GROMACS .gro file of N, CA, C and O in nm:
model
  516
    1UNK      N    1  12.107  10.650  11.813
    1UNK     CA    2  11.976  10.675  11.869
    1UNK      C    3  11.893  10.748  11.763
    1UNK      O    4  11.948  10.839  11.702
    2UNK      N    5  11.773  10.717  11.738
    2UNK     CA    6  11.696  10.789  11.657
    2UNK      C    7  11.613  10.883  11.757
    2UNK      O    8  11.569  10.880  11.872
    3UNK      N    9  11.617  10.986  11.626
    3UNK     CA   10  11.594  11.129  11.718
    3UNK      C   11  11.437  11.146  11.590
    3UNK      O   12  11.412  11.104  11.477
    4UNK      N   13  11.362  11.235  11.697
    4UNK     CA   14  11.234  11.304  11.631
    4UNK      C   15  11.245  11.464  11.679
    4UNK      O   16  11.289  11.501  11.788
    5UNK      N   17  11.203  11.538  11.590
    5UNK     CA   18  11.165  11.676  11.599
    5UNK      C   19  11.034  11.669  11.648
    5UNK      O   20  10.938  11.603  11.606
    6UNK      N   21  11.048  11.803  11.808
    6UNK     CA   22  10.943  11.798  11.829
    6UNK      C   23  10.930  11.980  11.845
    6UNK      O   24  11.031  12.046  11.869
    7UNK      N   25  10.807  12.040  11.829
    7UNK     CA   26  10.794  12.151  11.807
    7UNK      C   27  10.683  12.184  11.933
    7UNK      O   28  10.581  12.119  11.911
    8UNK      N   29  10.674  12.250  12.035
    8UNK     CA   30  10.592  12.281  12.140
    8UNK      C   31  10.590  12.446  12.117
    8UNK      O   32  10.689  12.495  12.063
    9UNK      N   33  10.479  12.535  12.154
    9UNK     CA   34  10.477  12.684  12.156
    9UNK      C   35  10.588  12.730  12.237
    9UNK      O   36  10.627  12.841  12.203
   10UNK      N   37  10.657  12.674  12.345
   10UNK     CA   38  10.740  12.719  12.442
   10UNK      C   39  10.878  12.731  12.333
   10UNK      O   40  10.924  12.840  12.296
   11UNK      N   41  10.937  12.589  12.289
   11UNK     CA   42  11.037  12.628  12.254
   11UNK      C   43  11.048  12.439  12.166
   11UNK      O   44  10.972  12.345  12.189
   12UNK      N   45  11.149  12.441  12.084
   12UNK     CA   46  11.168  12.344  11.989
   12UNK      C   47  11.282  12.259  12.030
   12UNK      O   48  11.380  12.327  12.059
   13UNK      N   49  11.299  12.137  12.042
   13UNK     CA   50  11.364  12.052  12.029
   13UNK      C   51  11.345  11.896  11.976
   13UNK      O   52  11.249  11.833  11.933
   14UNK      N   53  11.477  11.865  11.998
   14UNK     CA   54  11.505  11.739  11.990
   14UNK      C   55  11.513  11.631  12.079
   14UNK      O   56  11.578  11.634  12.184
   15UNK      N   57  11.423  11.502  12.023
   15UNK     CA   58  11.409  11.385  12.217
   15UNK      C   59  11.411  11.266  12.073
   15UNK      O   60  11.414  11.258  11.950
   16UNK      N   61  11.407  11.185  12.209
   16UNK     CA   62  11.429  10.999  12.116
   16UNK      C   63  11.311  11.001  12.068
   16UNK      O   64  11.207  11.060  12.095
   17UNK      N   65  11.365  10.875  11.943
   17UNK     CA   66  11.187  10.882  11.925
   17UNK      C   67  11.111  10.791  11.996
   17UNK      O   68  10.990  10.781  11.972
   18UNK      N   69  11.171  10.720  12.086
   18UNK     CA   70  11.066  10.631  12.198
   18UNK      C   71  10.992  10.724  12.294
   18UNK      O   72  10.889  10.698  12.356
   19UNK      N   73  11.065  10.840  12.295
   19UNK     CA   74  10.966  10.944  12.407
   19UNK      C   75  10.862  11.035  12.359
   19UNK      O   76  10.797  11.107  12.435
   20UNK      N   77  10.846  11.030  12.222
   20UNK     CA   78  10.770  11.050  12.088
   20UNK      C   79  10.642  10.974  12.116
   20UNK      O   80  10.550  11.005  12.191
   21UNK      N   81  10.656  10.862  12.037
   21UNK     CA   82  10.581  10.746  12.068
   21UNK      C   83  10.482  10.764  12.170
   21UNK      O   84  10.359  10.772  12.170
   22UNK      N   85  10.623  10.770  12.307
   22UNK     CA   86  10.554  10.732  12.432
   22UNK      C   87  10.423  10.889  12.464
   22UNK      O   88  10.321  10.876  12.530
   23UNK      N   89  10.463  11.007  12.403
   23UNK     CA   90  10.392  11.104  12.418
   23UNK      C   91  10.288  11.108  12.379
   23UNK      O   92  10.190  11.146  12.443
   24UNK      N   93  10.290  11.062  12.245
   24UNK     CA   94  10.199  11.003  12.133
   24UNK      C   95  10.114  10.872  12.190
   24UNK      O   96  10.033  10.826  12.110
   25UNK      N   97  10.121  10.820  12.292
   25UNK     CA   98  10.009  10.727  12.377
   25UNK      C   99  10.067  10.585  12.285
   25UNK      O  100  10.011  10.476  12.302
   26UNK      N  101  10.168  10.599  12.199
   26UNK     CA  102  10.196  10.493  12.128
   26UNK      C  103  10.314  10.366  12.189
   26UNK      O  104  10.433  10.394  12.177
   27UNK      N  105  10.288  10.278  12.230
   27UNK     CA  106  10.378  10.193  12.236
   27UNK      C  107  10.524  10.160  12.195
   27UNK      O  108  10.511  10.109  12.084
   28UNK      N  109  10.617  10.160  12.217
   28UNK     CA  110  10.738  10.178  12.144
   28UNK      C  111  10.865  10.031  12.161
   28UNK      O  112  10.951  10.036  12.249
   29UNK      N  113  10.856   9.932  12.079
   29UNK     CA  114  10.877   9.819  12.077
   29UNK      C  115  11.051   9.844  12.055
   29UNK      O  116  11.077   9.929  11.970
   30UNK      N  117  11.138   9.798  12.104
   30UNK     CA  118  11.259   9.863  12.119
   30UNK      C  119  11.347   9.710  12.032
   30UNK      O  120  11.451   9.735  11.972
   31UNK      N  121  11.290   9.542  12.035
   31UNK     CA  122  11.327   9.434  12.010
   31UNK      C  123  11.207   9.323  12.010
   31UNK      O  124  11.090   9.354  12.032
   32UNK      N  125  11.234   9.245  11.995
   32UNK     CA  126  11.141   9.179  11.997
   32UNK      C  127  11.077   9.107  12.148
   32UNK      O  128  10.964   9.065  12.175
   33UNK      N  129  11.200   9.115  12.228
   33UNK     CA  130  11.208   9.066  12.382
   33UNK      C  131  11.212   9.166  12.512
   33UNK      O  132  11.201   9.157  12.634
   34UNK      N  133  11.241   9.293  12.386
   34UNK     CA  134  11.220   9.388  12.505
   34UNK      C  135  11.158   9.500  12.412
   34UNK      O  136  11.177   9.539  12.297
   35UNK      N  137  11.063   9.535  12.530
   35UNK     CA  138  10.950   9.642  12.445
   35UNK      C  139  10.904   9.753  12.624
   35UNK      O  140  10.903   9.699  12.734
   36UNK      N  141  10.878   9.885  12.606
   36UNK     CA  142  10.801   9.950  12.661
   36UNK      C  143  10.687   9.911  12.709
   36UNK      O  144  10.616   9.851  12.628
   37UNK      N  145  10.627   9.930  12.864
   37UNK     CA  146  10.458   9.924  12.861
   37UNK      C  147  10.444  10.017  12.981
   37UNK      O  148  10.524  10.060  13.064
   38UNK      N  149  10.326  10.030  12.964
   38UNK     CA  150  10.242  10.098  13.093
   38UNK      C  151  10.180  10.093  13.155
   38UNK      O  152  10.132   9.982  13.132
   39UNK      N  153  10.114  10.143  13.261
   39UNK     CA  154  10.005  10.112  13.364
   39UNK      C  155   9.957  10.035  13.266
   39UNK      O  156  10.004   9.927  13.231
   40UNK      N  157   9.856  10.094  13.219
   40UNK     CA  158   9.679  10.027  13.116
   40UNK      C  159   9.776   9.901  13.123
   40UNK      O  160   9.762   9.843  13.230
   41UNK      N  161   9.870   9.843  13.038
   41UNK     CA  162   9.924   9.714  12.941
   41UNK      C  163  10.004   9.637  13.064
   41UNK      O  164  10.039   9.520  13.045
   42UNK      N  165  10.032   9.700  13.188
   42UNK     CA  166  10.121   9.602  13.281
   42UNK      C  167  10.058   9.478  13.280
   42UNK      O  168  10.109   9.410  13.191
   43UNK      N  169   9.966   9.416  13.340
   43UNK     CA  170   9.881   9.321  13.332
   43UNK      C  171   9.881   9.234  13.231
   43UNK      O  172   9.900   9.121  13.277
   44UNK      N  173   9.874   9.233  13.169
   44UNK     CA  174   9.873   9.200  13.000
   44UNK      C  175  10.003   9.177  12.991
   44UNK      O  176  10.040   9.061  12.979
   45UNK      N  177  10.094   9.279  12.994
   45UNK     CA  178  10.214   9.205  12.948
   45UNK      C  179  10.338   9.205  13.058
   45UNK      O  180  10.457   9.193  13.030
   46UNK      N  181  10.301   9.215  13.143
   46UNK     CA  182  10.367   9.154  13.271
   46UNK      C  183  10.320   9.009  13.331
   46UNK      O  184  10.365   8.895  13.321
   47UNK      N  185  10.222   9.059  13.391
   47UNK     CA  186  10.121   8.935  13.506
   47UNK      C  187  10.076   8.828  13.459
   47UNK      O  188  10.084   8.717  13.510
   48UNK      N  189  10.014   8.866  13.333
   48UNK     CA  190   9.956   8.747  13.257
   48UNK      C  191  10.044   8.663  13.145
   48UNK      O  192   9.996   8.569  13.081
   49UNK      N  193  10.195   8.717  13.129
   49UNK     CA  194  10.271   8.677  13.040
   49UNK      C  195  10.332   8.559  13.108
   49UNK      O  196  10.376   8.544  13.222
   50UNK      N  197  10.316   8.429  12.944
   50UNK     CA  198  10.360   8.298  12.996
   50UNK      C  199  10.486   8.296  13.025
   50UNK      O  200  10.529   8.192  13.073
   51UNK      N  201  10.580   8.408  13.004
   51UNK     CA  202  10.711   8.386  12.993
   51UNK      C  203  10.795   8.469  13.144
   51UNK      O  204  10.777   8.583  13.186
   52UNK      N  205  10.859   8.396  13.180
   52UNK     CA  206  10.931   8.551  13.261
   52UNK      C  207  10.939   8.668  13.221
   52UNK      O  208  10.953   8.702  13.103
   53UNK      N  209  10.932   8.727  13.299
   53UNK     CA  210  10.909   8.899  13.279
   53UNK      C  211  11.004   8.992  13.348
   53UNK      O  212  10.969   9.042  13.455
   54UNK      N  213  11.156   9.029  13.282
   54UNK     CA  214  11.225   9.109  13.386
   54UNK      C  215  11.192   9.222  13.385
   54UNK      O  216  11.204   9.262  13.269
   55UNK      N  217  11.153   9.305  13.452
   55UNK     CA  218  11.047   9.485  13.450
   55UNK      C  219  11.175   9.577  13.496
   55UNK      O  220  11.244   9.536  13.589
   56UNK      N  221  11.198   9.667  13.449
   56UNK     CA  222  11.305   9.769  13.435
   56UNK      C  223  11.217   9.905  13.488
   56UNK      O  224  11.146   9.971  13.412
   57UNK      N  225  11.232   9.929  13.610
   57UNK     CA  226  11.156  10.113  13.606
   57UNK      C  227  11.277  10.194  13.611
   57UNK      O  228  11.358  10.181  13.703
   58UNK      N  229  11.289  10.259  13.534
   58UNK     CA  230  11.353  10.355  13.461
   58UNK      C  231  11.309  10.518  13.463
   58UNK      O  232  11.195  10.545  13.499
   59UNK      N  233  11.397  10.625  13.425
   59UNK     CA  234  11.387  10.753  13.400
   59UNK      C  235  11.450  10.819  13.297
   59UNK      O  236  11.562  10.851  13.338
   60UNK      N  237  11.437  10.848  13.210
   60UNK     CA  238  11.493  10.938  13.120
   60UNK      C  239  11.618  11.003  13.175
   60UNK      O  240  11.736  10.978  13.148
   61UNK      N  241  11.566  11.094  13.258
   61UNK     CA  242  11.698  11.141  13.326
   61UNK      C  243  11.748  11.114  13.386
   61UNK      O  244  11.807  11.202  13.448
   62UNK      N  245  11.776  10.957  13.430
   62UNK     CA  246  11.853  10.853  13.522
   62UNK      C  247  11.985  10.844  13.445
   62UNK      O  248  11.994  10.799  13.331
   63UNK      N  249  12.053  10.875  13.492
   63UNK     CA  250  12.241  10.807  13.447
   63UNK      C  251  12.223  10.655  13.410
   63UNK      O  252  12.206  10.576  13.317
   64UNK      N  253  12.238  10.670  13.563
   64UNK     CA  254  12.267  10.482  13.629
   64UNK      C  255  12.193  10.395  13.512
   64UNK      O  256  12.250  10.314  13.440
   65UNK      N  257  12.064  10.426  13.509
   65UNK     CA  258  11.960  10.356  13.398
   65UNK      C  259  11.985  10.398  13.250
   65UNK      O  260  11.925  10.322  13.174
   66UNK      N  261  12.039  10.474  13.200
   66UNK     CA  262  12.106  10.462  13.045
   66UNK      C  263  12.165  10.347  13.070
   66UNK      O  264  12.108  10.239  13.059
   67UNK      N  265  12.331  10.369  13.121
   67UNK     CA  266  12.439  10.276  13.162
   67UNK      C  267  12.387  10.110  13.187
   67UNK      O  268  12.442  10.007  13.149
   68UNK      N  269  12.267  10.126  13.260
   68UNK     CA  270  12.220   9.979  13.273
   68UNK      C  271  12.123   9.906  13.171
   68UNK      O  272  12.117   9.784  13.166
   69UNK      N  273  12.054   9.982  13.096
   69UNK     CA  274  11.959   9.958  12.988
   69UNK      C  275  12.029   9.833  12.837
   69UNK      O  276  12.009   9.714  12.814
   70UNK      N  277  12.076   9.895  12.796
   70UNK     CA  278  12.201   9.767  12.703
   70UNK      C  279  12.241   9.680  12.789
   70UNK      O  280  12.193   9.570  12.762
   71UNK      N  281  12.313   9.678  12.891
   71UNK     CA  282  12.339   9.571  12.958
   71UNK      C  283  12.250   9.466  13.017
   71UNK      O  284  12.316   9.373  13.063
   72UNK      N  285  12.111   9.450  13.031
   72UNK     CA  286  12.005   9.420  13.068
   72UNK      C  287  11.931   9.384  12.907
   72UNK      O  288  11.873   9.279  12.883
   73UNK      N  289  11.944   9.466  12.836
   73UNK     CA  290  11.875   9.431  12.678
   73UNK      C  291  11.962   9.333  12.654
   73UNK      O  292  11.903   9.226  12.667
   74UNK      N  293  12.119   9.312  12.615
   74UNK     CA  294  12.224   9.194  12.607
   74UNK      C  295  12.144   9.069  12.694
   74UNK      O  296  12.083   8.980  12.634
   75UNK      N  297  12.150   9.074  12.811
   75UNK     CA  298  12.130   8.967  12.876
   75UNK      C  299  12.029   8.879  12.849
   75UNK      O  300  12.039   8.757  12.836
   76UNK      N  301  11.910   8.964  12.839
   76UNK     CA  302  11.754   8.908  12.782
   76UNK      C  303  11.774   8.846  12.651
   76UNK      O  304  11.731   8.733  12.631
   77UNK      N  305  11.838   8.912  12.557
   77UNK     CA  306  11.878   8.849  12.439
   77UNK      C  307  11.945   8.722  12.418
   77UNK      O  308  11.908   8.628  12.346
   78UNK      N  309  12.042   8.731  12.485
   78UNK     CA  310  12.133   8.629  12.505
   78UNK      C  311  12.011   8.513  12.574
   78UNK      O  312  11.970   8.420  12.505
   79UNK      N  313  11.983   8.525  12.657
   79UNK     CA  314  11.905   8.418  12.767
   79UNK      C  315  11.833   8.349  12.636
   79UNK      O  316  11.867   8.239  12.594
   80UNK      N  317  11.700   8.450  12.561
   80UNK     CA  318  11.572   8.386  12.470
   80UNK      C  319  11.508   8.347  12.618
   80UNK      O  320  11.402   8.409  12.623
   81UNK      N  321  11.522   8.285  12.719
   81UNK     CA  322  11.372   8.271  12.783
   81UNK      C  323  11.307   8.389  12.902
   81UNK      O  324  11.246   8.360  13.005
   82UNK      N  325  11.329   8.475  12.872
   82UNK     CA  326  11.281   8.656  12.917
   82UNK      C  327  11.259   8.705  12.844
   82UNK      O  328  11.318   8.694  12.737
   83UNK      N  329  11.118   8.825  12.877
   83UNK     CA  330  11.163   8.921  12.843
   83UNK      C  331  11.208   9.022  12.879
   83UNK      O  332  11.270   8.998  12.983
   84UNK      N  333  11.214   9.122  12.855
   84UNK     CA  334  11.239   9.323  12.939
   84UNK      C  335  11.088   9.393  12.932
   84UNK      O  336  11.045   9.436  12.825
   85UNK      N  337  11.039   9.398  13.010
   85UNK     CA  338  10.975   9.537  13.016
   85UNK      C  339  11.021   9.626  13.059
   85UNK      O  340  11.043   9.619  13.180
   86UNK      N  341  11.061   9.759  12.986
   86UNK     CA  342  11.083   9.912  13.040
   86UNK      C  343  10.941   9.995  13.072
   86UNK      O  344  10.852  10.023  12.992
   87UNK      N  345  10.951  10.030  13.232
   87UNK     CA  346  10.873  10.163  13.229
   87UNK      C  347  10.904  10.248  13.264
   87UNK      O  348  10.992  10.231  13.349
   88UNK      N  349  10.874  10.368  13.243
   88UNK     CA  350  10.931  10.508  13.285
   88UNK      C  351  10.866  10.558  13.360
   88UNK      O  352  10.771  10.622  13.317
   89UNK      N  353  10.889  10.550  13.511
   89UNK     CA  354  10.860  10.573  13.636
   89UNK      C  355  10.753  10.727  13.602
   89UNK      O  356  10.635  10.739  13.635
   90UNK      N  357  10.833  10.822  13.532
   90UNK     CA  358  10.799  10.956  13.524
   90UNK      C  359  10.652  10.945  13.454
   90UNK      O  360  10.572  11.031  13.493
   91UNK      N  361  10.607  10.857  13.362
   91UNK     CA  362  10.508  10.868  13.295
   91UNK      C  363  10.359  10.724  13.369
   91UNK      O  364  10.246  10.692  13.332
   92UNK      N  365  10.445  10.685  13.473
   92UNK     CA  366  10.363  10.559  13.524
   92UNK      C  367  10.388  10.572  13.669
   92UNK      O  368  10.432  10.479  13.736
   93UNK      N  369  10.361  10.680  13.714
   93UNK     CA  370  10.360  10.690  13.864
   93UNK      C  371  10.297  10.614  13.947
   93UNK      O  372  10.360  10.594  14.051
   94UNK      N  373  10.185  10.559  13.939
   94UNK     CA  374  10.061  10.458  14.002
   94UNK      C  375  10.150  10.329  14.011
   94UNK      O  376  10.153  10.256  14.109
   95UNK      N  377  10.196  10.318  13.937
   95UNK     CA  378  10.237  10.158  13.907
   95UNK      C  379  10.408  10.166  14.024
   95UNK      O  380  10.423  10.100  14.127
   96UNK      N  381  10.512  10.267  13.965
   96UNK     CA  382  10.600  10.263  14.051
   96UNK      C  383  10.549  10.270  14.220
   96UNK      O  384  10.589  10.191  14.305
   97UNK      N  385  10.465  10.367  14.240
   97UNK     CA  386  10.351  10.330  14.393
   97UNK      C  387  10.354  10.196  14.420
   97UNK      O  388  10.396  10.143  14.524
   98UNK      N  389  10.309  10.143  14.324
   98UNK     CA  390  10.189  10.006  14.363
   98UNK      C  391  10.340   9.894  14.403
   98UNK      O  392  10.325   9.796  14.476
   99UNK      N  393  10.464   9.927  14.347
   99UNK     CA  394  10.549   9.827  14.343
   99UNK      C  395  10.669   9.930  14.402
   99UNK      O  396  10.779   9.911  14.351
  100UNK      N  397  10.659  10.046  14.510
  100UNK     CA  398  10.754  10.081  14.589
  100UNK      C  399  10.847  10.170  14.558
  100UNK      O  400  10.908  10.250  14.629
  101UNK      N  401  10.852  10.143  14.428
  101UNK     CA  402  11.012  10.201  14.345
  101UNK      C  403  11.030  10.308  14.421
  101UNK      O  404  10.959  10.405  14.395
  102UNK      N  405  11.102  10.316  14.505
  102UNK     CA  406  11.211  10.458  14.541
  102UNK      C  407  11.350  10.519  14.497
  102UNK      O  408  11.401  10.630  14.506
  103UNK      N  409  11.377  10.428  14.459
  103UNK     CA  410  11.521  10.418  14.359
  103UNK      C  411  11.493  10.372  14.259
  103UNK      O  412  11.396  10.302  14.232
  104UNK      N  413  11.601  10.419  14.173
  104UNK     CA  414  11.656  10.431  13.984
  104UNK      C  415  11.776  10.405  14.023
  104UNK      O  416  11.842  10.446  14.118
  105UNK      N  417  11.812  10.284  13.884
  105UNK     CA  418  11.704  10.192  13.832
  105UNK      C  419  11.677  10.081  13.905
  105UNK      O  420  11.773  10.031  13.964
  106UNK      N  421  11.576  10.032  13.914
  106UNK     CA  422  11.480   9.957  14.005
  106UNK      C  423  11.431   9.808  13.901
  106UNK      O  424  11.356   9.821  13.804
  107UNK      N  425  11.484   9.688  13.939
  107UNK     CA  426  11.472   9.551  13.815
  107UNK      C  427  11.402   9.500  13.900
  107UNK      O  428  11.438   9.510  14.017
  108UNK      N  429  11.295   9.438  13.871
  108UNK     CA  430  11.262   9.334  13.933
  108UNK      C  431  11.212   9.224  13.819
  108UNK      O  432  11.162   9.243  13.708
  109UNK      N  433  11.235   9.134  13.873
  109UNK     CA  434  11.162   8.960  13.775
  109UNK      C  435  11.039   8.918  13.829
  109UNK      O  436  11.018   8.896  13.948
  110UNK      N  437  10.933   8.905  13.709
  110UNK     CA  438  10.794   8.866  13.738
  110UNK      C  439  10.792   8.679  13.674
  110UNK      O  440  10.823   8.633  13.564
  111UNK      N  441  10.748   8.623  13.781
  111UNK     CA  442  10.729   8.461  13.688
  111UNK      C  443  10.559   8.436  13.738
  111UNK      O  444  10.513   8.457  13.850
  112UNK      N  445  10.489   8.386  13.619
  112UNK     CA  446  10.350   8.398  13.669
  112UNK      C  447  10.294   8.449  13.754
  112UNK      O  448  10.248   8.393  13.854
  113UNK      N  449  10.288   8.593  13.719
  113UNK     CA  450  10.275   8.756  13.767
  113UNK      C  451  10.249   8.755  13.898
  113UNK      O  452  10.148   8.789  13.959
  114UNK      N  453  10.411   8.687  13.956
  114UNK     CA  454  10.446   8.772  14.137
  114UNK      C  455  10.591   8.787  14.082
  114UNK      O  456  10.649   8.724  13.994
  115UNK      N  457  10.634   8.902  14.171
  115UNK     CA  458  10.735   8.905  14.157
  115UNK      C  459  10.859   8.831  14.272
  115UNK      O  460  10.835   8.822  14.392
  116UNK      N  461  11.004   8.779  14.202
  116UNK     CA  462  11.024   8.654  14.227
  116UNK      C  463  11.167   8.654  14.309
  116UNK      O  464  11.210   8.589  14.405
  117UNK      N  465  11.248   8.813  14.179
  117UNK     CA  466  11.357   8.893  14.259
  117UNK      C  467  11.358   9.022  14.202
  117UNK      O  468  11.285   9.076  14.119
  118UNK      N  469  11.449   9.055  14.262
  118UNK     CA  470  11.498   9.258  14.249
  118UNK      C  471  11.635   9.250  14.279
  118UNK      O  472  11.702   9.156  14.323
  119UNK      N  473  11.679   9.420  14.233
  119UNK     CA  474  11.800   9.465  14.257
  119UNK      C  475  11.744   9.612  14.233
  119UNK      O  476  11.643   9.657  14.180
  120UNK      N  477  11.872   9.675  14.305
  120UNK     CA  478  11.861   9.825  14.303
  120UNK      C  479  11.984   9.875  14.238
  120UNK      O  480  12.086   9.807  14.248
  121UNK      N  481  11.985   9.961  14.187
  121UNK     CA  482  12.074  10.020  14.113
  121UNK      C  483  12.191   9.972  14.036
  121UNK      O  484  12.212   9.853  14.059
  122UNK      N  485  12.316  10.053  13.911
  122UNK     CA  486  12.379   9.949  13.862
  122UNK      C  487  12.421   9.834  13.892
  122UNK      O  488  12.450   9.812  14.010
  123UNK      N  489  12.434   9.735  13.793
  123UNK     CA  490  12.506   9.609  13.805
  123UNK      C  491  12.594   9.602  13.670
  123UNK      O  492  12.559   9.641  13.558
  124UNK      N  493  12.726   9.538  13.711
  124UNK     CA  494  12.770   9.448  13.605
  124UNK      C  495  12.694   9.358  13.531
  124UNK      O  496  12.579   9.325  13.559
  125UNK      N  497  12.785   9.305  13.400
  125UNK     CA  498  12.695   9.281  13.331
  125UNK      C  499  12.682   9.088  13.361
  125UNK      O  500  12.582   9.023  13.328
  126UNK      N  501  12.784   9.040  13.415
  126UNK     CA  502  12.818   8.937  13.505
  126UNK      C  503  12.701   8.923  13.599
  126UNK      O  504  12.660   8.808  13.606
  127UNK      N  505  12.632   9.019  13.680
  127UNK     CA  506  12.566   9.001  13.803
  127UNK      C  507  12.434   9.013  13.735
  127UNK      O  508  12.347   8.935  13.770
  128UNK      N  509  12.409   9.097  13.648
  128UNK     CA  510  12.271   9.080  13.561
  128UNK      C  511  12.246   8.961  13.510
  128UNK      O  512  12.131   8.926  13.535
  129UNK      N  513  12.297   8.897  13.458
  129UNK     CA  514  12.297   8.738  13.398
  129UNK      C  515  12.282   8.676  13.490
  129UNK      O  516  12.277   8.553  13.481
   0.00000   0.00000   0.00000
């Protein structure tokens, strides 16, 4: 995992550097098939994307969603016709609203932006495929 130094008046540490990025209002492209987005970019690269769209809402401090994140990046890879969007529930609250999320981690598949299926929490990597 790549790590960034981050320095706040409270106190100093260490976080990924996708939560960097993501602090930084910056986008954080994780592969080529699976990338980060947010409220502003759902649209754009969910709804309006020609391709399937599997959407991952996620938490930093989710277990279950570490554990499931690679297994879900594998799959998309493997497939070529998906992609992953990750969002982080914590930083896109409106959007987990708008689409229910009460549970972590929360998948659902977008095909010409409706969504088509879901699952709630871990899966094998058998049942993700």
């Amino acid at each position: 995992m790549l790590l960034s130094f981050a320095t706040t008046r409270a106190k100093t540490s260490w976080r990924p550097l996708g939560m960097l990025a993501r602090s930084l209002g910056q986008r954080h492209y994780t592969s080529g098939r699976v990338f980060e987005t947010t409220t502003a970019e759902f649209e754009k690269d969910v709804l309006k994307s020609e391709q399937p769209v599997v959407v991952d809402f996620y938490a930093d401090w989710c277990k279950p969603c570490k554990m499931l994140a690679p297994i879900l990046a594998a799959a998309v890879e493997e497939s070529g016709k998906v992609k992953l969007a990750k969002i982080n529930i914590d930083e896109n609250l409106d959007l987990a609203r708008d689409y229910s999320i009460a549970s972590l981690p929360t998948v659902m598949a977008f095909h010409k932006g409706e969504p088509v299926s879901a699952f709630i929490g871990m899966q094998t990597p058998a049942v993700v495929k």
